[in-house]
Structures are given as C-alpha cells and as structure tokens.
XYZ file of C-alpha atoms in Angstrom:
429
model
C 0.000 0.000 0.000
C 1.123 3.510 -0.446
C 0.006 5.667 2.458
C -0.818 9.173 3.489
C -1.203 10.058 7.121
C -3.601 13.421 7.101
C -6.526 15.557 8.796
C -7.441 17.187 5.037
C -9.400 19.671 6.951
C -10.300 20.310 3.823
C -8.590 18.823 0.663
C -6.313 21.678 -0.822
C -4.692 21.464 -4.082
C -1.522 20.807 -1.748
C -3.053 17.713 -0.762
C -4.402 16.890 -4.174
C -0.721 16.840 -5.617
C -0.083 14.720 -2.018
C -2.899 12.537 -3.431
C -1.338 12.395 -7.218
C 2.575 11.660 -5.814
C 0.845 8.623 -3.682
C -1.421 7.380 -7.426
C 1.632 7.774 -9.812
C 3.704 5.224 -7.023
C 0.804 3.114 -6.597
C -0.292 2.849 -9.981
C 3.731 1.995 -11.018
C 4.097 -0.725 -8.165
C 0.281 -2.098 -8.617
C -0.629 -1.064 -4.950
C -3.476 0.828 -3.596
C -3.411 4.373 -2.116
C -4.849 4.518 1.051
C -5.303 7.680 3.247
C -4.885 7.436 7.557
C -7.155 9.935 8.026
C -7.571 11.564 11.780
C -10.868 10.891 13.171
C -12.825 12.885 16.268
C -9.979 15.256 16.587
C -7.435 16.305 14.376
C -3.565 16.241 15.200
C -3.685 19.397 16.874
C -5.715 17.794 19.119
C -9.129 20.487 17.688
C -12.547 19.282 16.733
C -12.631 19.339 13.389
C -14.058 21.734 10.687
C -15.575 19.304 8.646
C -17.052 15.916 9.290
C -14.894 12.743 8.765
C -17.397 11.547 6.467
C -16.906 14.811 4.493
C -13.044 14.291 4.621
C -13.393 10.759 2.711
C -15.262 11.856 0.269
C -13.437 14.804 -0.544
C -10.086 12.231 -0.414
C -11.502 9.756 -2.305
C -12.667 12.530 -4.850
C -8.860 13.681 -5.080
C -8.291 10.060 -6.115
C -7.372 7.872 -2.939
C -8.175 4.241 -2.851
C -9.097 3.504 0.580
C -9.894 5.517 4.002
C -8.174 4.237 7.149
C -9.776 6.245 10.291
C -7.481 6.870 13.156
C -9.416 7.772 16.248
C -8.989 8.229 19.965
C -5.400 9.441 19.852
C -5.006 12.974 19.612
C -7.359 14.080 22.057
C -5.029 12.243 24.510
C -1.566 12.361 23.620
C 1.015 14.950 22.511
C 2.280 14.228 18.892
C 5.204 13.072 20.028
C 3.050 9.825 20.837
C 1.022 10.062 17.793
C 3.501 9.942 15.655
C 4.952 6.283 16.808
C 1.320 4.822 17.303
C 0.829 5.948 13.359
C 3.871 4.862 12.189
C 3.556 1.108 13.204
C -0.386 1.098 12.736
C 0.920 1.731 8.751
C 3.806 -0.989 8.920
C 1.740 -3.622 10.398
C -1.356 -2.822 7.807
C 1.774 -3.366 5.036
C 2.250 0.355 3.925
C 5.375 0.099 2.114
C 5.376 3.674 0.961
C 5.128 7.020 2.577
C 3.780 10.379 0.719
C 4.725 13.645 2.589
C 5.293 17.358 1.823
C 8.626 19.238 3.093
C 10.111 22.594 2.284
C 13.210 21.663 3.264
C 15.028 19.304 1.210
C 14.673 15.575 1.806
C 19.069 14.888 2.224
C 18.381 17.526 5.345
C 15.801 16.162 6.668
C 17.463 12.948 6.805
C 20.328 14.128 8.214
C 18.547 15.797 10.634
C 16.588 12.682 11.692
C 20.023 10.977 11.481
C 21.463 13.120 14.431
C 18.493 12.850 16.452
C 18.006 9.161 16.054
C 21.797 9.069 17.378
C 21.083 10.596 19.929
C 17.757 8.319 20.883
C 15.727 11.698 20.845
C 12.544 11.544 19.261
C 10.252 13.819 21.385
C 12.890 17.180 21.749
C 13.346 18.039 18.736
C 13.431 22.093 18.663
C 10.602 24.021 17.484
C 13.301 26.253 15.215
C 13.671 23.227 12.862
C 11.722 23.411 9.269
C 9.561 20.930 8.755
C 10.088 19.524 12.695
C 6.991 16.848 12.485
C 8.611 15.240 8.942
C 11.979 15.175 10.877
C 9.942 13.740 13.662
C 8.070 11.072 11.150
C 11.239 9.809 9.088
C 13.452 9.544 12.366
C 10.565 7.409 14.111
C 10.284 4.964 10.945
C 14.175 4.696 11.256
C 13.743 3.725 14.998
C 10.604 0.977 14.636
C 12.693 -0.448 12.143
C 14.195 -2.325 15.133
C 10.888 -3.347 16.403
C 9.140 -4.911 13.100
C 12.455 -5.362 11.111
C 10.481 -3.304 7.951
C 9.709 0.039 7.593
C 7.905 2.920 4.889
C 9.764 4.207 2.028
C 9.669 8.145 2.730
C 8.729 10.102 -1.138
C 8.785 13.865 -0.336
C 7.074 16.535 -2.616
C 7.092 20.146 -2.464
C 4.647 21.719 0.035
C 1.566 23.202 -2.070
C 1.870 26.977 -2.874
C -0.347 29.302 -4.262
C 1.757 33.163 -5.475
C 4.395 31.971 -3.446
C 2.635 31.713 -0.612
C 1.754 27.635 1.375
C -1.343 26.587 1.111
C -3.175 26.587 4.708
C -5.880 24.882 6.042
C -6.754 26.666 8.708
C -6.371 30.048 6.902
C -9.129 28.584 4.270
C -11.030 27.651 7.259
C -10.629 31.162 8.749
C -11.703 32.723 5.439
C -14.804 30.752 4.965
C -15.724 31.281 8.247
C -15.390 35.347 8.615
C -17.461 34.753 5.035
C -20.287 33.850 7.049
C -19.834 30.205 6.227
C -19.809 31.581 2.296
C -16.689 30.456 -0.005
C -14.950 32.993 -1.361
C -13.725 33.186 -4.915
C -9.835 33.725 -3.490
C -10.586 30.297 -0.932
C -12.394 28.413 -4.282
C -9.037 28.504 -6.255
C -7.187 26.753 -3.588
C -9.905 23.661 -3.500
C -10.463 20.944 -6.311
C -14.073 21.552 -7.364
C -15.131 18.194 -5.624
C -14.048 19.858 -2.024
C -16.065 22.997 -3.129
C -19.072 20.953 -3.587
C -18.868 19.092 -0.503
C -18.084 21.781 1.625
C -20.908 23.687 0.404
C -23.500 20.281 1.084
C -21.947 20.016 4.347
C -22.796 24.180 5.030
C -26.351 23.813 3.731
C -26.839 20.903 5.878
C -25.459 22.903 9.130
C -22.552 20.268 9.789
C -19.891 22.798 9.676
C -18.101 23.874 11.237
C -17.678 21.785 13.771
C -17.168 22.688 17.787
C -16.577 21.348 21.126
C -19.104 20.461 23.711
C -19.027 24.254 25.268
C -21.855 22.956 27.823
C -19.858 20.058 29.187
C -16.358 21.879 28.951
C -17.916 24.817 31.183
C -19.156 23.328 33.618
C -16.620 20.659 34.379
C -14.583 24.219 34.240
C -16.606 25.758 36.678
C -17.454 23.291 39.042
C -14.955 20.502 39.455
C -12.630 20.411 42.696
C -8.731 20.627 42.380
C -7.954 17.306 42.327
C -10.487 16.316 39.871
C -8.907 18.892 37.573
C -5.165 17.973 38.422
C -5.875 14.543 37.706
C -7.166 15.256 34.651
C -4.525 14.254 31.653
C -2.452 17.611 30.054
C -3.400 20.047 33.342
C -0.512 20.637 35.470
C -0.837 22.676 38.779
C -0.411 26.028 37.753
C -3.009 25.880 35.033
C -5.591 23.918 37.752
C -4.563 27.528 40.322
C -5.168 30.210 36.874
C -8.580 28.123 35.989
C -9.627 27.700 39.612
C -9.323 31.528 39.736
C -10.979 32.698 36.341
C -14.269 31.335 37.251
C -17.025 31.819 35.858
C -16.352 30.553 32.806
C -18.844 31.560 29.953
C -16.856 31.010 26.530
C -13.942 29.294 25.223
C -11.876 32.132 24.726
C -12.189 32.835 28.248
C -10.642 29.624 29.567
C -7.548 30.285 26.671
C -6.746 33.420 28.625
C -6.268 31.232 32.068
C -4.334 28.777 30.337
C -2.227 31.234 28.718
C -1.387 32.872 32.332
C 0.094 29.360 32.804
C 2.021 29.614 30.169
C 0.218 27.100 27.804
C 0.538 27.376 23.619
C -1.642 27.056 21.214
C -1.348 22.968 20.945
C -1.315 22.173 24.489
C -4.233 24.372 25.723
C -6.160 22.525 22.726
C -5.427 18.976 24.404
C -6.260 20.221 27.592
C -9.081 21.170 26.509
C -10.129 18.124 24.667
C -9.186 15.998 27.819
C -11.425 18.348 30.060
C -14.055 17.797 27.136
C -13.689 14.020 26.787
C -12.717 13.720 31.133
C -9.705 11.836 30.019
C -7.729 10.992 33.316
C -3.719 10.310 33.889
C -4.203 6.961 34.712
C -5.797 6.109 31.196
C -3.489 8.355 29.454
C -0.370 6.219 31.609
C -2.121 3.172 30.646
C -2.079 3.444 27.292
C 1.194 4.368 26.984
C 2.258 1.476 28.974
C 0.592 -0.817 26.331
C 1.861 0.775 23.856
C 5.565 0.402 25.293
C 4.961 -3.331 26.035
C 4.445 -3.201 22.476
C 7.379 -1.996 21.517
C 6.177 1.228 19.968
C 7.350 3.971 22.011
C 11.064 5.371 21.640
C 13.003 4.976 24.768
C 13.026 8.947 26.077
C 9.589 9.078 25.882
C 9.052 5.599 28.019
C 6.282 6.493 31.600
C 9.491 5.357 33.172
C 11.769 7.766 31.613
C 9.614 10.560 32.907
C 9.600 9.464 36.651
C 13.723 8.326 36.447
C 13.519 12.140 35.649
C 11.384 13.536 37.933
C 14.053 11.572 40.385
C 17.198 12.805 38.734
C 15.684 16.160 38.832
C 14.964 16.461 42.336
C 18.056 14.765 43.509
C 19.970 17.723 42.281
C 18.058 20.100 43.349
C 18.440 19.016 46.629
C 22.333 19.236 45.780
C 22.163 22.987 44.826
C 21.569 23.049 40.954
C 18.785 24.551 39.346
C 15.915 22.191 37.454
C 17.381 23.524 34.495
C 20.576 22.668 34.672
C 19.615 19.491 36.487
C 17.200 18.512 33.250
C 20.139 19.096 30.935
C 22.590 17.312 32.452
C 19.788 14.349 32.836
C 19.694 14.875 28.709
C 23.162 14.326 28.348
C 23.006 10.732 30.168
C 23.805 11.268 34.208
C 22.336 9.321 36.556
C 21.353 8.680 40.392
C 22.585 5.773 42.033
C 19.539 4.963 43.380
C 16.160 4.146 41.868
C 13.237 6.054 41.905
C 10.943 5.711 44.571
C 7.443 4.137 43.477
C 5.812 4.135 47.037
C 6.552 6.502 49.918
C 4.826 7.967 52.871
C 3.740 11.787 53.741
C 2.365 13.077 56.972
C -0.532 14.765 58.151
C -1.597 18.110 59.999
C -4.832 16.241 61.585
C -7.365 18.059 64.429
C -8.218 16.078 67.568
C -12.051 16.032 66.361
C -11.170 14.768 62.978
C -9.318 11.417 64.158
C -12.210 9.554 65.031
C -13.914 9.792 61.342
C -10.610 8.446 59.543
C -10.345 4.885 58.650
C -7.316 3.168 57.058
C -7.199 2.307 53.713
C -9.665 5.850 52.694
C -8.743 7.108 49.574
C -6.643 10.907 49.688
C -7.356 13.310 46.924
C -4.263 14.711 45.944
C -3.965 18.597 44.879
C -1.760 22.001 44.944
C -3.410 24.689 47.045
C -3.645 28.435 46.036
C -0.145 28.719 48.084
C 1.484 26.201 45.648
C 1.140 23.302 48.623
C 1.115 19.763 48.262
C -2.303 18.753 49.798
C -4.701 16.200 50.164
C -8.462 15.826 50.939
C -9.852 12.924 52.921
C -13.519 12.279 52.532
C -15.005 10.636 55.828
C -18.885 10.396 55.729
C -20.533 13.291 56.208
C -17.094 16.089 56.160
C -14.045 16.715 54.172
C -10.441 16.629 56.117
C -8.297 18.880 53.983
C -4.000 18.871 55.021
C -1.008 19.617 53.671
C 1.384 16.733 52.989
C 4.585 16.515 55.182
C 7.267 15.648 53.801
C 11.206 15.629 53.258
C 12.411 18.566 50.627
C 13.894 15.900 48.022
C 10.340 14.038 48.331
C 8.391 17.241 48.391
C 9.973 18.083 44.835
C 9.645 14.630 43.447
C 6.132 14.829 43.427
C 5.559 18.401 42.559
C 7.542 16.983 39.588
C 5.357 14.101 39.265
C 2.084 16.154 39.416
C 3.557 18.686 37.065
C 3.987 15.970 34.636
C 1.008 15.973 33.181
C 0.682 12.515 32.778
C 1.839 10.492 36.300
C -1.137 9.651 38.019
C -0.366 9.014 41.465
C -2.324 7.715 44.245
C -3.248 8.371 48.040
C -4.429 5.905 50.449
C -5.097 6.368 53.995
C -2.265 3.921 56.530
C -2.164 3.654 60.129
C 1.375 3.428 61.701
C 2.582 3.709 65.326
C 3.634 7.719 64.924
C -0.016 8.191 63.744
C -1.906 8.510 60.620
C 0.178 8.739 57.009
C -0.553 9.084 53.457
C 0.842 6.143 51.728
C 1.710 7.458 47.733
C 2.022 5.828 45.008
C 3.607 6.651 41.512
C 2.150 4.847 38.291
C-alpha cells in the first residue's frame, strides 16, 4: 500500500498533488493508495471543521483508494506519541510507501533525523527546525525499524503553494468562516471543485463547522474540585490555580486566557481542553502508553518510566544545589542517580483532635496544589471533608511536585495507620 497520514481539513490542491505523488507510485508498483485519516480530533488535538465523512469523500474525490480512520489518539496524547502509534499502525497494515510534503530538502531532513536518532531523541526536537513533524516522522520509521524489522519508504514533494505563498488549512477555514460560512472566490481557487461541492453540502446541511461540547467543557470548568482537575490528563498545577481563579467561565476564549497565564501554547491548551471535554484521566493516558511500550512502539526517552527516572534525577539535584534547568540538561546528556526512583513513599498529616475519630485506614486521599502552591490532600469521611497539607522531606516534596507537574503520572493516596499516627501512603504509576 502507499500511504498518506492526514486531517485534510479540507482537501487543498496541496493535498491533491499529495494525493497524485501517492497514485503515480501506486499505480507503477500495482498497490493501492490509502489515506490514515484523523478521526474525532485532528492532530492538533481540535474538533474538526468538517465531518470525517466529508473528509473521505473529498479524499476519495482527489483520487485515494481507501480511508483508514485513526481515532482516539489525539485528544489524549502529545504528537510526540502520535507519531509512533501511526507509524507502526501503517507498517503492520503493510504500507510500504510514505507520501509527505517538506520545504526543506529531503538529504536535510534525513540528516537531521540521522542526528536525532543518534542521539535516541525523538520527542525534543526544537521548534526552530523546518519541517520539525517530517523530521519527527522519518526519524521514528528509522527507529521501529528495530521493532518490526520493515519500515515505509519516505517520497517527499514540495509543500503546495499558491503566489508563493503555502497553502493553509486553517487560513481557508478562517476565510470561509469570517465569510459567514460563504466560499470565497480567493478560498475556491485553492480547492479541487469536488471539495467545493462538498463543503458547500456540508454548510447547507449545518454540519460545519464543527465545535466542542461548550456545555460540558464549562461546567466541568466551573465546578470541578482541584484534584479532579489535576488529575485530569495535560493540566498541570499552575493551570488547575489560573482556571480555579478565572471562574465563571462563559466562553472558550475565556478559559484560553487562564491557560495562557500558565504559560500554555496554542497545541497544548487545545489537548487540555479536549481531555477536560472528553474527562480523560492520567491513569488512562499512563495506561495506554504502557501498552503501547509493552508493544514496543514507544522510543526509549519518551518511556512512563523515563519521565519518573527524571522527575528523580531532577529532584536529587536540586536538593544538591543546581537549578531544574541545569539538572534537566545534564539528565539529557546521560547522568544518573545511584539509586532508583521511589514508586511508594509515605507523607504526613496536619490532623485536628475532632477529625481522628472519622478516619479509617485504607480511605482514599485526593491529591492537589493549594492556592499557596502546597502539596495537599483531601480525605472524605462520611458526612465532612479533612483537607492537610502533605509533610514531607524537601527531596520528596519536589519529586512529586515533579510528578504532578507531569502531566501525565497519576499518582495515588491511600489512607495507613502506623505507630507515629496517621500517614498518606503514595504511590507513583
């Protein structure tokens, strides 16, 4: 099969000449062309403009074979986890050929892919970079090489232009849409006539564009607790304090400005907001990763255990007088601690006399960060809430503001009984 991994939010004449690349191999070889095309959210981890149905046609119009959906990915993971689960999905289907547009020349972005590969870096590679997801894509078929012992032959085109300019998606999307859903003449001569039809069936029929669920966004927004928001998947604890405090939450663009305050872009705040959307917890985002690894997909630096040896590294240093910074690089360049990471560790309490007698051992202990940046739990006896911060050493303290900052660590809390009095028993993973 020749493949094409895509959103076509819509098919441009970019992806048309995508399309034509992937017919001219498959009609030389005798192979199919089929088109991966992102399903329920697109790689930027955004609803979609138009409809997936809509998509297919409009691919199949521009001359594709076959549609291959590819759902329940990127409204959960970061693309640098996308891009391995995509990869090997093709390879183990039997794509043998890969289409793909690049501005940069195809010998540099193999010998870009070539350094990082060295290196084992698949997930870091710098924003600066041309063309950074096709280094990203060619690297991570050079890696699962090792894993199914085949792997895509990469055929690069020129990215589609119109006077000079790339052809964008989302600025046709932008144009039709300050058209008052109308497309202009200017947006028509980017689209192959079969796009312009559909896209206008899919506007008389009110299925574009398409949006999130504002009602259930908003008011799991406005209304869950901190822990429920820190444990959802892609919040850390400064964006749970900057969306705790810009309640009441009324539009989208609202919730953007919080996130921005915690320094979220443009792609994360989207998959933030699709896992507050879709209530997509750590735990299932950790758990699919792990299958994934036992699979043999993932690259080694972006492994769930890779994160924690970090978090470890990290706050061993600190405790040793370097910065995080310079702790995380010289983690990057291969130093270690001699010891392991701790997976299970105890914190204490700051308990009242009148709250002793409604705690029972093995009660579960909701973990947060209060509006003072504390480590904190909340125990929930029947009938009252025990809220305290968590005691503990300063190396152990950091390790699991690292942990909760992560994103993706779940961790959990349970109640334990020991002879010094009552504990929170953690546990990482």
């Amino acid at each position: 099969m020749i493949g094409i991994s895509a959103d076509f939010d819509p098919v441009h004449l970019g992806h048309v000449d995508l399309i034509q690349k992937a017919r001219e191999l498959g009609d030389n070889k005798g192979k199919e062309v089929v088109i991966y095309l992102n399903k329920g959210y697109s790689a930027n981890h955004a609803p979609f403009f138009a409809s997936f149905e809509a998509r297919s046609r409009m691919a199949l119009g521009a001359g594709a074979d076959r549609i291959v959906p590819i759902e329940g990915l990127h409204h959960r993971l970061t693309m640098a986890y996308t891009v391995p689960i995509r990869i090997a999905m093709m390879i183990q289907d039997g794509v043998t050929d890969y289409v793909d547009a690049a501005e940069v020349n195809p010998v540099k972005i193999k010998k870009y892919a070539a350094g990082f590969i060295k290196k084992g870096i698949f997930s870091g590679i710098p924003r600066s970079l041309p063309n950074r997801n096709v280094i990203r894509w060619y690297a991570v078929n050079e890696f699962l090489y090792q894993r199914f012992n085949r792997k895509m032959r990469f055929h690069f085109i020129r990215e589609g232009k119109a006077q000079g300019e790339k052809i964008s998606g989302r600025q046709i999307r932008r144009e039709i849409m300050e058209n008052n859903l109308q497309i202009p003449g200017n947006v028509k001569k980017l689209l192959p006539k079969s796009t312009t039809a559909i896209l206008e069936e899919e506007i008389e029929k009110g299925n574009i564009p398409g949006h999130r669920d504002l009602e259930v966004l908003l008011k799991r927004l406005n209304t869950s607790s901190r822990h429920y928001l820190l444990n959802t998947a892609h919040l850390n604890a400064e964006a749970v304090e900057h969306i705790i405090q810009g309640r009441w939450y009324h539009a989208e663009n609202q919730v953007w400005a919080s996130l921005r305050q915690a320094d979220y872009g443009p792609v994360l705040s989207r998959l933030a907001l699709s896992c507050v959307e879709e209530d997509v917890t750590r735990r299932e985002i950790y758990e699919l990763i792990m299958d994934y690894e036992r699979q043999g997909i993932i690259p080694p630096d972006q492994t769930m255990e890779r994160v924690i040896e970090r978090a470890w590294y990290v706050s061993s240093m600190v405790e040793k007088g370097l910065t995080s910074s310079e702790a995380h690089e010289k983690f990057l360049k291969g130093s270690k601690t001699k010891d392991k990471p701790s997976y299970s560790f105890d914190a204490g309490l700051h308990l009242r006399n009148f709250e002793l007698d409604s705690l029972k051992e093995g009660m579960e202990a909701h973990l947060y960060v209060d509006k003072r940046g504390v480590l904190a739990c909340e125990l929930k006896p029947p009938g009252r809430k025990v809220k305290s911060p968590l005691k503990l050493p300063g190396k152990m303290a950091t390790y699991l503001r690292f942990l909760v900052d992560s994103q993706v660590i779940p961790l959990q809390g349970k109640l334990v009984k020991q002879k010094r009095g009552w504990r929170i028993r953690l546990k990482v993973g």
